PDB file of C-alpha atoms and ligand atoms in Angstrom:
ATOM      1  CA  UNK A   1     106.943 -26.774 -49.081  1.00 88.00           C
ATOM      2  CA  UNK A   2     109.895 -24.594 -48.192  1.00 97.00           C
ATOM      3  CA  UNK A   3     113.544 -24.326 -49.076  1.00 98.00           C
ATOM      4  CA  UNK A   4     115.774 -24.506 -46.010  1.00 98.00           C
ATOM      5  CA  UNK A   5     119.540 -24.251 -45.615  1.00 99.00           C
ATOM      6  CA  UNK A   6     121.524 -25.366 -42.633  1.00 99.00           C
ATOM      7  CA  UNK A   7     125.075 -25.983 -41.491  1.00 99.00           C
ATOM      8  CA  UNK A   8     126.360 -28.885 -39.420  1.00 98.00           C
ATOM      9  CA  UNK A   9     123.717 -31.290 -40.701  1.00 98.00           C
ATOM     10  CA  UNK A  10     126.031 -34.311 -40.925  1.00 98.00           C
ATOM     11  CA  UNK A  11     125.771 -35.514 -37.323  1.00 97.00           C
ATOM     12  CA  UNK A  12     124.145 -34.946 -33.945  1.00 97.00           C
ATOM     13  CA  UNK A  13     121.592 -32.177 -33.471  1.00 98.00           C
ATOM     14  CA  UNK A  14     121.997 -30.972 -37.065  1.00 98.00           C
ATOM     15  CA  UNK A  15     121.281 -34.438 -38.479  1.00 98.00           C
ATOM     16  CA  UNK A  16     118.069 -34.587 -36.404  1.00 98.00           C
ATOM     17  CA  UNK A  17     117.005 -31.146 -37.663  1.00 99.00           C
ATOM     18  CA  UNK A  18     117.746 -32.171 -41.243  1.00 98.00           C
ATOM     19  CA  UNK A  19     115.669 -35.355 -40.830  1.00 98.00           C
ATOM     20  CA  UNK A  20     112.723 -33.398 -39.358  1.00 98.00           C
ATOM     21  CA  UNK A  21     112.811 -30.836 -42.186  1.00 98.00           C
ATOM     22  CA  UNK A  22     112.933 -33.577 -44.836  1.00 98.00           C
ATOM     23  CA  UNK A  23     110.090 -35.485 -43.130  1.00 98.00           C
ATOM     24  CA  UNK A  24     108.020 -32.283 -43.267  1.00 98.00           C
ATOM     25  CA  UNK A  25     108.545 -32.216 -47.043  1.00 98.00           C
ATOM     26  CA  UNK A  26     111.022 -29.335 -47.231  1.00 98.00           C
ATOM     27  CA  UNK A  27     114.007 -29.118 -49.543  1.00 98.00           C
ATOM     28  CA  UNK A  28     117.131 -28.958 -47.358  1.00 98.00           C
ATOM     29  CA  UNK A  29     120.601 -27.778 -48.396  1.00 99.00           C
ATOM     30  CA  UNK A  30     123.302 -28.811 -45.930  1.00 99.00           C
ATOM     31  CA  UNK A  31     126.761 -27.260 -45.492  1.00 99.00           C
ATOM     32  CA  UNK A  32     129.275 -29.296 -43.512  1.00 99.00           C
ATOM     33  CA  UNK A  33     132.842 -30.585 -43.655  1.00 98.00           C
ATOM     34  CA  UNK A  34     131.442 -34.036 -44.475  1.00 98.00           C
ATOM     35  CA  UNK A  35     128.271 -35.799 -45.712  1.00 98.00           C
ATOM     36  CA  UNK A  36     126.690 -32.625 -47.069  1.00 98.00           C
ATOM     37  CA  UNK A  37     125.374 -31.003 -50.243  1.00 98.00           C
ATOM     38  CA  UNK A  38     128.088 -28.364 -49.890  1.00 99.00           C
ATOM     39  CA  UNK A  39     131.416 -29.362 -48.388  1.00 98.00           C
ATOM     40  CA  UNK A  40     133.064 -26.355 -46.743  1.00 98.00           C
ATOM     41  CA  UNK A  41     135.183 -25.600 -43.700  1.00 98.00           C
ATOM     42  CA  UNK A  42     133.317 -22.861 -41.833  1.00 98.00           C
ATOM     43  CA  UNK A  43     136.346 -22.302 -39.642  1.00 98.00           C
ATOM     44  CA  UNK A  44     138.015 -20.313 -42.426  1.00 98.00           C
ATOM     45  CA  UNK A  45     136.948 -17.140 -44.257  1.00 98.00           C
ATOM     46  CA  UNK A  46     137.571 -18.908 -47.592  1.00 98.00           C
ATOM     47  CA  UNK A  47     135.375 -21.852 -46.581  1.00 98.00           C
ATOM     48  CA  UNK A  48     132.585 -19.497 -45.544  1.00 98.00           C
ATOM     49  CA  UNK A  49     132.809 -17.593 -48.837  1.00 98.00           C
ATOM     50  CA  UNK A  50     132.707 -20.803 -50.884  1.00 98.00           C
ATOM     51  CA  UNK A  51     129.729 -22.057 -48.835  1.00 99.00           C
ATOM     52  CA  UNK A  52     127.887 -18.794 -49.482  1.00 99.00           C
ATOM     53  CA  UNK A  53     128.600 -18.896 -53.219  1.00 98.00           C
ATOM     54  CA  UNK A  54     127.364 -22.495 -53.429  1.00 98.00           C
ATOM     55  CA  UNK A  55     124.235 -21.756 -51.355  1.00 98.00           C
ATOM     56  CA  UNK A  56     123.378 -18.772 -53.528  1.00 98.00           C
ATOM     57  CA  UNK A  57     123.792 -20.907 -56.658  1.00 98.00           C
ATOM     58  CA  UNK A  58     121.558 -23.681 -55.263  1.00 98.00           C
ATOM     59  CA  UNK A  59     118.787 -21.416 -53.922  1.00 98.00           C
ATOM     60  CA  UNK A  60     118.664 -18.265 -56.078  1.00 98.00           C
ATOM     61  CA  UNK A  61     114.932 -17.949 -55.381  1.00 98.00           C
ATOM     62  CA  UNK A  62     115.558 -17.401 -51.643  1.00 98.00           C
ATOM     63  CA  UNK A  63     115.275 -19.283 -48.367  1.00 99.00           C
ATOM     64  CA  UNK A  64     112.301 -20.009 -46.114  1.00 98.00           C
ATOM     65  CA  UNK A  65     114.572 -21.023 -43.282  1.00 98.00           C
ATOM     66  CA  UNK A  66     118.181 -21.178 -42.154  1.00 99.00           C
ATOM     67  CA  UNK A  67     119.638 -23.095 -39.210  1.00 99.00           C
ATOM     68  CA  UNK A  68     123.364 -22.485 -38.654  1.00 99.00           C
ATOM     69  CA  UNK A  69     124.090 -25.476 -36.427  1.00 98.00           C
ATOM     70  CA  UNK A  70     127.781 -26.316 -37.061  1.00 98.00           C
ATOM     71  CA  UNK A  71     129.897 -26.005 -33.965  1.00 98.00           C
ATOM     72  CA  UNK A  72     132.864 -27.380 -32.076  1.00 97.00           C
ATOM     73  CA  UNK A  73     133.129 -28.126 -28.346  1.00 93.00           C
ATOM     74  CA  UNK A  74     135.402 -26.573 -25.744  1.00 92.00           C
ATOM     75  CA  UNK A  75     137.662 -29.613 -25.383  1.00 88.00           C
ATOM     76  CA  UNK A  76     139.217 -29.279 -28.874  1.00 92.00           C
ATOM     77  CA  UNK A  77     143.003 -28.728 -28.835  1.00 94.00           C
ATOM     78  CA  UNK A  78     142.934 -25.687 -31.167  1.00 97.00           C
ATOM     79  CA  UNK A  79     140.802 -23.261 -29.155  1.00 97.00           C
ATOM     80  CA  UNK A  80     141.095 -20.581 -31.862  1.00 98.00           C
ATOM     81  CA  UNK A  81     138.628 -22.692 -33.854  1.00 98.00           C
ATOM     82  CA  UNK A  82     135.863 -21.971 -31.333  1.00 98.00           C
ATOM     83  CA  UNK A  83     135.286 -18.356 -32.374  1.00 98.00           C
ATOM     84  CA  UNK A  84     135.892 -19.132 -36.050  1.00 98.00           C
ATOM     85  CA  UNK A  85     133.464 -22.051 -36.399  1.00 98.00           C
ATOM     86  CA  UNK A  86     130.881 -21.277 -33.715  1.00 98.00           C
ATOM     87  CA  UNK A  87     130.585 -17.515 -34.121  1.00 99.00           C
ATOM     88  CA  UNK A  88     131.935 -16.443 -37.523  1.00 99.00           C
ATOM     89  CA  UNK A  89     130.695 -19.665 -39.165  1.00 99.00           C
ATOM     90  CA  UNK A  90     127.207 -18.583 -38.086  1.00 99.00           C
ATOM     91  CA  UNK A  91     127.261 -14.783 -38.370  1.00 99.00           C
ATOM     92  CA  UNK A  92     129.138 -14.555 -41.682  1.00 99.00           C
ATOM     93  CA  UNK A  93     126.718 -16.977 -43.305  1.00 98.00           C
ATOM     94  CA  UNK A  94     123.721 -15.128 -41.927  1.00 98.00           C
ATOM     95  CA  UNK A  95     125.012 -11.784 -43.194  1.00 98.00           C
ATOM     96  CA  UNK A  96     125.713 -13.332 -46.599  1.00 98.00           C
ATOM     97  CA  UNK A  97     122.245 -14.904 -46.845  1.00 98.00           C
ATOM     98  CA  UNK A  98     120.180 -11.962 -45.592  1.00 98.00           C
ATOM     99  CA  UNK A  99     118.760 -10.994 -48.990  1.00 98.00           C
ATOM    100  CA  UNK A 100     117.793 -14.604 -49.736  1.00 98.00           C
ATOM    101  CA  UNK A 101     115.961 -14.800 -46.392  1.00 99.00           C
ATOM    102  CA  UNK A 102     114.256 -11.443 -46.972  1.00 98.00           C
ATOM    103  CA  UNK A 103     113.106 -12.656 -50.411  1.00 98.00           C
ATOM    104  CA  UNK A 104     110.941 -15.390 -48.823  1.00 98.00           C
ATOM    105  CA  UNK A 105     110.345 -13.837 -45.373  1.00 98.00           C
ATOM    106  CA  UNK A 106     112.376 -16.634 -43.859  1.00 98.00           C
ATOM    107  CA  UNK A 107     112.927 -17.716 -40.281  1.00 99.00           C
ATOM    108  CA  UNK A 108     116.306 -18.326 -38.658  1.00 99.00           C
ATOM    109  CA  UNK A 109     117.165 -20.399 -35.595  1.00 99.00           C
ATOM    110  CA  UNK A 110     120.693 -20.010 -34.215  1.00 99.00           C
ATOM    111  CA  UNK A 111     122.183 -22.601 -31.891  1.00 99.00           C
ATOM    112  CA  UNK A 112     123.480 -21.006 -28.712  1.00 98.00           C
ATOM    113  CA  UNK A 113     123.935 -23.085 -25.545  1.00 98.00           C
ATOM    114  CA  UNK A 114     122.767 -23.166 -21.943  1.00 97.00           C
ATOM    115  CA  UNK A 115     126.443 -22.772 -21.067  1.00 96.00           C
ATOM    116  CA  UNK A 116     126.362 -19.286 -22.676  1.00 98.00           C
ATOM    117  CA  UNK A 117     125.670 -17.549 -19.312  1.00 97.00           C
ATOM    118  CA  UNK A 118     128.658 -19.341 -17.728  1.00 96.00           C
ATOM    119  CA  UNK A 119     132.142 -17.978 -16.980  1.00 97.00           C
ATOM    120  CA  UNK A 120     133.916 -16.418 -19.945  1.00 98.00           C
ATOM    121  CA  UNK A 121     135.828 -13.293 -20.973  1.00 98.00           C
ATOM    122  CA  UNK A 122     133.921 -10.078 -21.765  1.00 97.00           C
ATOM    123  CA  UNK A 123     136.915  -8.826 -23.774  1.00 98.00           C
ATOM    124  CA  UNK A 124     136.589 -11.922 -25.982  1.00 98.00           C
ATOM    125  CA  UNK A 125     132.828 -11.364 -26.410  1.00 98.00           C
ATOM    126  CA  UNK A 126     133.497  -7.742 -27.365  1.00 98.00           C
ATOM    127  CA  UNK A 127     136.016  -8.854 -30.015  1.00 99.00           C
ATOM    128  CA  UNK A 128     133.432 -11.268 -31.436  1.00 99.00           C
ATOM    129  CA  UNK A 129     130.673  -8.677 -31.550  1.00 98.00           C
ATOM    130  CA  UNK A 130     133.121  -6.185 -33.109  1.00 98.00           C
ATOM    131  CA  UNK A 131     133.638  -8.828 -35.838  1.00 98.00           C
ATOM    132  CA  UNK A 132     137.383  -8.894 -35.108  1.00 98.00           C
ATOM    133  CA  UNK A 133     138.230 -12.513 -35.903  1.00 98.00           C
ATOM    134  CA  UNK A 134     142.050 -12.305 -35.453  1.00 98.00           C
ATOM    135  CA  UNK A 135     141.630 -10.724 -31.991  1.00 98.00           C
ATOM    136  CA  UNK A 136     138.889 -13.193 -30.970  1.00 98.00           C
ATOM    137  CA  UNK A 137     141.098 -16.124 -32.050  1.00 98.00           C
ATOM    138  CA  UNK A 138     144.041 -14.730 -30.089  1.00 98.00           C
ATOM    139  CA  UNK A 139     141.917 -14.268 -26.956  1.00 98.00           C
ATOM    140  CA  UNK A 140     140.284 -17.721 -27.309  1.00 98.00           C
ATOM    141  CA  UNK A 141     143.699 -19.366 -27.508  1.00 97.00           C
ATOM    142  CA  UNK A 142     144.607 -17.829 -24.146  1.00 97.00           C
ATOM    143  CA  UNK A 143     141.563 -18.863 -22.084  1.00 98.00           C
ATOM    144  CA  UNK A 144     140.078 -22.196 -20.982  1.00 97.00           C
ATOM    145  CA  UNK A 145     138.267 -24.144 -23.701  1.00 96.00           C
ATOM    146  CA  UNK A 146     134.957 -23.984 -21.842  1.00 95.00           C
ATOM    147  CA  UNK A 147     135.313 -20.194 -21.527  1.00 98.00           C
ATOM    148  CA  UNK A 148     136.045 -19.889 -25.249  1.00 98.00           C
ATOM    149  CA  UNK A 149     132.991 -22.065 -25.988  1.00 98.00           C
ATOM    150  CA  UNK A 150     130.656 -20.197 -23.600  1.00 98.00           C
ATOM    151  CA  UNK A 151     131.810 -16.843 -24.968  1.00 98.00           C
ATOM    152  CA  UNK A 152     131.202 -17.905 -28.572  1.00 98.00           C
ATOM    153  CA  UNK A 153     127.654 -18.973 -27.679  1.00 98.00           C
ATOM    154  CA  UNK A 154     126.881 -15.886 -25.527  1.00 98.00           C
ATOM    155  CA  UNK A 155     128.102 -13.623 -28.330  1.00 98.00           C
ATOM    156  CA  UNK A 156     125.839 -15.472 -30.782  1.00 98.00           C
ATOM    157  CA  UNK A 157     122.806 -14.904 -28.540  1.00 98.00           C
ATOM    158  CA  UNK A 158     123.712 -11.222 -28.127  1.00 98.00           C
ATOM    159  CA  UNK A 159     124.279 -10.780 -31.859  1.00 99.00           C
ATOM    160  CA  UNK A 160     120.893 -12.323 -32.531  1.00 99.00           C
ATOM    161  CA  UNK A 161     119.139 -10.107 -29.932  1.00 98.00           C
ATOM    162  CA  UNK A 162     120.828  -6.965 -31.301  1.00 98.00           C
ATOM    163  CA  UNK A 163     119.821  -7.786 -34.882  1.00 98.00           C
ATOM    164  CA  UNK A 164     116.332  -9.212 -34.324  1.00 99.00           C
ATOM    165  CA  UNK A 165     114.307  -5.989 -34.596  1.00 98.00           C
ATOM    166  CA  UNK A 166     116.115  -4.805 -37.722  1.00 98.00           C
ATOM    167  CA  UNK A 167     115.739  -8.124 -39.532  1.00 99.00           C
ATOM    168  CA  UNK A 168     112.096  -8.447 -38.407  1.00 98.00           C
ATOM    169  CA  UNK A 169     111.255  -5.165 -40.150  1.00 98.00           C
ATOM    170  CA  UNK A 170     112.348  -6.892 -43.372  1.00 98.00           C
ATOM    171  CA  UNK A 171     110.211  -9.946 -42.591  1.00 98.00           C
ATOM    172  CA  UNK A 172     112.880 -12.273 -41.189  1.00 99.00           C
ATOM    173  CA  UNK A 173     112.464 -13.698 -37.674  1.00 99.00           C
ATOM    174  CA  UNK A 174     115.668 -14.427 -35.752  1.00 99.00           C
ATOM    175  CA  UNK A 175     115.522 -16.699 -32.692  1.00 99.00           C
ATOM    176  CA  UNK A 176     117.907 -19.082 -30.958  1.00 99.00           C
ATOM    177  CA  UNK A 177     117.749 -22.230 -28.929  1.00 99.00           C
ATOM    178  CA  UNK A 178     120.067 -22.786 -25.988  1.00 98.00           C
ATOM    179  CA  UNK A 179     120.459 -26.558 -25.785  1.00 98.00           C
ATOM    180  CA  UNK A 180     121.436 -28.186 -22.551  1.00 97.00           C
ATOM    181  CA  UNK A 181     123.476 -31.352 -22.369  1.00 95.00           C
ATOM    182  CA  UNK A 182     122.508 -33.382 -25.451  1.00 97.00           C
ATOM    183  CA  UNK A 183     123.897 -36.799 -26.338  1.00 95.00           C
ATOM    184  CA  UNK A 184     125.624 -36.458 -29.718  1.00 93.00           C
ATOM    185  CA  UNK A 185     129.039 -37.321 -31.175  1.00 86.00           C
ATOM    186  CA  UNK A 186     130.240 -33.981 -29.712  1.00 83.00           C
ATOM    187  CA  UNK A 187     129.317 -34.905 -26.135  1.00 88.00           C
ATOM    188  CA  UNK A 188     130.376 -38.547 -26.569  1.00 89.00           C
ATOM    189  CA  UNK A 189     133.879 -37.207 -27.209  1.00 82.00           C
ATOM    190  CA  UNK A 190     133.705 -34.953 -24.141  1.00 79.00           C
ATOM    191  CA  UNK A 191     132.398 -37.837 -21.977  1.00 86.00           C
ATOM    192  CA  UNK A 192     135.485 -39.841 -22.946  1.00 85.00           C
ATOM    193  CA  UNK A 193     137.901 -37.002 -22.204  1.00 82.00           C
ATOM    194  CA  UNK A 194     139.937 -37.827 -19.065  1.00 88.00           C
ATOM    195  CA  UNK A 195     139.627 -34.261 -17.730  1.00 86.00           C
ATOM    196  CA  UNK A 196     136.082 -33.335 -18.729  1.00 80.00           C
ATOM    197  CA  UNK A 197     134.468 -36.826 -18.478  1.00 87.00           C
ATOM    198  CA  UNK A 198     133.985 -37.209 -14.705  1.00 90.00           C
ATOM    199  CA  UNK A 199     132.512 -33.709 -14.080  1.00 89.00           C
ATOM    200  CA  UNK A 200     130.309 -34.084 -17.157  1.00 86.00           C
ATOM    201  CA  UNK A 201     128.759 -37.287 -15.793  1.00 89.00           C
ATOM    202  CA  UNK A 202     128.030 -35.531 -12.492  1.00 91.00           C
ATOM    203  CA  UNK A 203     126.546 -32.609 -14.428  1.00 88.00           C
ATOM    204  CA  UNK A 204     124.293 -35.005 -16.412  1.00 92.00           C
ATOM    205  CA  UNK A 205     122.958 -36.505 -13.200  1.00 93.00           C
ATOM    206  CA  UNK A 206     121.859 -33.046 -12.020  1.00 96.00           C
ATOM    207  CA  UNK A 207     119.479 -32.330 -14.956  1.00 97.00           C
ATOM    208  CA  UNK A 208     116.066 -31.644 -13.312  1.00 98.00           C
ATOM    209  CA  UNK A 209     113.919 -33.659 -15.752  1.00 98.00           C
ATOM    210  CA  UNK A 210     116.113 -36.685 -15.013  1.00 97.00           C
ATOM    211  CA  UNK A 211     117.681 -37.389 -18.397  1.00 96.00           C
ATOM    212  CA  UNK A 212     120.110 -35.848 -20.862  1.00 96.00           C
ATOM    213  CA  UNK A 213     118.749 -34.196 -23.986  1.00 98.00           C
ATOM    214  CA  UNK A 214     118.496 -36.022 -27.291  1.00 98.00           C
ATOM    215  CA  UNK A 215     118.987 -34.499 -30.748  1.00 98.00           C
ATOM    216  CA  UNK A 216     115.251 -34.853 -31.431  1.00 98.00           C
ATOM    217  CA  UNK A 217     114.460 -32.648 -28.399  1.00 98.00           C
ATOM    218  CA  UNK A 218     116.430 -29.863 -30.104  1.00 98.00           C
ATOM    219  CA  UNK A 219     114.949 -30.575 -33.538  1.00 98.00           C
ATOM    220  CA  UNK A 220     111.407 -30.261 -32.105  1.00 98.00           C
ATOM    221  CA  UNK A 221     112.201 -26.813 -30.689  1.00 99.00           C
ATOM    222  CA  UNK A 222     113.854 -25.688 -33.934  1.00 99.00           C
ATOM    223  CA  UNK A 223     110.894 -26.885 -36.014  1.00 98.00           C
ATOM    224  CA  UNK A 224     108.531 -24.876 -33.791  1.00 98.00           C
ATOM    225  CA  UNK A 225     110.616 -21.693 -34.090  1.00 99.00           C
ATOM    226  CA  UNK A 226     110.837 -22.079 -37.881  1.00 98.00           C
ATOM    227  CA  UNK A 227     107.093 -22.650 -38.230  1.00 98.00           C
ATOM    228  CA  UNK A 228     104.209 -20.176 -38.652  1.00 97.00           C
ATOM    229  CA  UNK A 229     103.069 -21.261 -35.159  1.00 98.00           C
ATOM    230  CA  UNK A 230     106.017 -19.160 -33.905  1.00 98.00           C
ATOM    231  CA  UNK A 231     105.090 -16.170 -36.094  1.00 98.00           C
ATOM    232  CA  UNK A 232     105.094 -13.767 -33.099  1.00 98.00           C
ATOM    233  CA  UNK A 233     108.270 -15.215 -31.533  1.00 99.00           C
ATOM    234  CA  UNK A 234     111.193 -12.975 -32.450  1.00 99.00           C
ATOM    235  CA  UNK A 235     114.523 -12.320 -30.737  1.00 99.00           C
ATOM    236  CA  UNK A 236     113.971 -15.105 -28.188  1.00 98.00           C
ATOM    237  CA  UNK A 237     116.505 -17.510 -26.741  1.00 98.00           C
ATOM    238  CA  UNK A 238     114.641 -20.718 -25.887  1.00 98.00           C
ATOM    239  CA  UNK A 239     116.417 -22.843 -23.290  1.00 98.00           C
ATOM    240  CA  UNK A 240     115.880 -26.515 -24.157  1.00 98.00           C
ATOM    241  CA  UNK A 241     117.777 -28.007 -21.265  1.00 98.00           C
ATOM    242  CA  UNK A 242     115.602 -30.096 -18.995  1.00 98.00           C
ATOM    243  CA  UNK A 243     115.362 -27.243 -16.479  1.00 98.00           C
ATOM    244  CA  UNK A 244     119.096 -26.756 -15.880  1.00 97.00           C
ATOM    245  CA  UNK A 245     119.156 -23.010 -16.535  1.00 98.00           C
ATOM    246  CA  UNK A 246     116.061 -22.420 -14.373  1.00 98.00           C
ATOM    247  CA  UNK A 247     117.734 -24.404 -11.601  1.00 97.00           C
ATOM    248  CA  UNK A 248     120.994 -22.475 -11.851  1.00 96.00           C
ATOM    249  CA  UNK A 249     119.654 -18.958 -12.546  1.00 97.00           C
ATOM    250  CA  UNK A 250     116.085 -18.874 -11.176  1.00 98.00           C
ATOM    251  CA  UNK A 251     115.927 -15.083 -10.729  1.00 98.00           C
ATOM    252  CA  UNK A 252     117.406 -14.010 -14.052  1.00 93.00           C
ATOM    253  CA  UNK A 253     114.283 -11.993 -14.996  1.00 92.00           C
TER     254      UNK A 253
HETATM  255  N1  LIG B   1     125.475 -31.543 -27.736  1.00 86.16           N
HETATM  256  C1  LIG B   1     125.284 -30.632 -26.788  1.00 86.16           C
HETATM  257  O1  LIG B   1     125.185 -30.922 -25.572  1.00 86.16           O
HETATM  258  C2  LIG B   1     125.152 -29.181 -27.173  1.00 86.16           C
HETATM  259  C3  LIG B   1     124.756 -28.267 -26.184  1.00 86.16           C
HETATM  260  C4  LIG B   1     124.636 -26.932 -26.526  1.00 86.16           C
HETATM  261  C5  LIG B   1     124.868 -26.516 -27.824  1.00 86.16           C
HETATM  262  N2  LIG B   1     125.251 -27.421 -28.763  1.00 86.16           N
HETATM  263  C6  LIG B   1     125.504 -26.932 -30.112  1.00 86.16           C
HETATM  264  O2  LIG B   1     124.717 -27.656 -31.038  1.00 86.16           O
HETATM  265  C7  LIG B   1     125.393 -27.683 -32.308  1.00 86.16           C
HETATM  266  C8  LIG B   1     125.488 -29.122 -32.787  1.00 86.16           C
HETATM  267  O3  LIG B   1     126.257 -29.845 -31.846  1.00 86.16           O
HETATM  268  P1  LIG B   1     126.274 -31.435 -31.778  1.00 86.16           P
HETATM  269  O4  LIG B   1     126.306 -31.794 -30.352  1.00 86.16           O
HETATM  270  O5  LIG B   1     125.214 -32.002 -32.664  1.00 86.16           O
HETATM  271  O6  LIG B   1     127.738 -31.710 -32.352  1.00 86.16           O
HETATM  272  P2  LIG B   1     128.284 -32.669 -33.505  1.00 86.16           P
HETATM  273  O7  LIG B   1     129.753 -32.677 -33.346  1.00 86.16           O
HETATM  274  O8  LIG B   1     127.559 -33.957 -33.500  1.00 86.16           O
HETATM  275  O9  LIG B   1     127.873 -31.881 -34.809  1.00 86.16           O
HETATM  276  C9  LIG B   1     128.543 -30.718 -35.206  1.00 86.16           C
HETATM  277  C10 LIG B   1     128.429 -30.623 -36.711  1.00 86.16           C
HETATM  278  O10 LIG B   1     129.165 -29.464 -37.121  1.00 86.16           O
HETATM  279  C11 LIG B   1     130.025 -29.842 -38.179  1.00 86.16           C
HETATM  280  N3  LIG B   1     131.225 -29.018 -38.176  1.00 86.16           N
HETATM  281  C12 LIG B   1     132.174 -28.957 -37.202  1.00 86.16           C
HETATM  282  N4  LIG B   1     133.172 -28.144 -37.583  1.00 86.16           N
HETATM  283  C13 LIG B   1     132.838 -27.667 -38.796  1.00 86.16           C
HETATM  284  C14 LIG B   1     133.475 -26.782 -39.710  1.00 86.16           C
HETATM  285  N5  LIG B   1     134.679 -26.244 -39.458  1.00 86.16           N
HETATM  286  N6  LIG B   1     132.845 -26.517 -40.879  1.00 86.16           N
HETATM  287  C15 LIG B   1     131.650 -27.077 -41.160  1.00 86.16           C
HETATM  288  N7  LIG B   1     130.998 -27.919 -40.360  1.00 86.16           N
HETATM  289  C16 LIG B   1     131.596 -28.215 -39.188  1.00 86.16           C
HETATM  290  C17 LIG B   1     130.369 -31.305 -37.890  1.00 86.16           C
HETATM  291  O11 LIG B   1     130.896 -31.982 -39.026  1.00 86.16           O
HETATM  292  C18 LIG B   1     129.047 -31.835 -37.424  1.00 86.16           C
HETATM  293  O12 LIG B   1     128.212 -32.254 -38.488  1.00 86.16           O
HETATM  294  C19 LIG B   1     126.751 -27.021 -32.082  1.00 86.16           C
HETATM  295  O13 LIG B   1     126.687 -25.677 -32.482  1.00 86.16           O
HETATM  296  C20 LIG B   1     126.937 -27.122 -30.576  1.00 86.16           C
HETATM  297  O14 LIG B   1     127.789 -26.128 -30.064  1.00 86.16           O
HETATM  298  C21 LIG B   1     125.388 -28.748 -28.462  1.00 86.16           C
END
């Protein structure tokens, strides 16, 4: 069985992915701010460096899979955390683990969002893709939380698509899922927010398959993309959203 690392495995979607990987007999190393094998704050450069050092010490033989799942939602008061946790907390770890993934021809599944195509700032996305964290934080602090969230997730999908061919030549498949509305502690907090709550409930009611997503829906998609059954799937963003993206952007291709 394989050795997998992941971030954000303490709650929500990450906890479901962790449970699926363990049930499949894999060894799983979790990085999170709580309830994890490695406690680290991925919102800071120091936290990311300490997470990388600990991961490298725990899995010197390499990784069969990596799922950077930690993230924060757009309603948080400190919007500068959105680029730091969602984007740099993913990309910096991936860059730091590349050789370990190459060593075992690993598979990676990033967690974007079906809100990634939504309104955001292109200048902010450019700062993210230029790996300019101070500028991205400054721009995020000056735009709406949902824009800062959507931009962090669109930049992640673009980063993944730009890197996929290069990493594939070294044996590592990069893919992403774009979850739709999924009931987790993150969305429970948003549902209770006086500003975001009412529109979110209306949004939930519009999901074509007639229900919100559950963490296990996301874990199933991640397990497929990690598995040999997805051996020819590379550079894809899989929308797991009950049909919401198809409903909103039917002619995107
Ligand atoms: N729930 C949804 O509707 C939804 C939709 C699209 C995308 N997503 C994405 O899925 C991922 C998981 O979301 P969720 O809904 O399960 O949320 P969640 O809040 O339940 O889980 C997020 C996890 O990330 C960890 N985390 C947060 N900040 C961190 C930090 N600074 N350092 C380390 N770990 C940190 C948390 O402790 C937690 O375990 C996120 O990337 C989120 O953006 C969620």
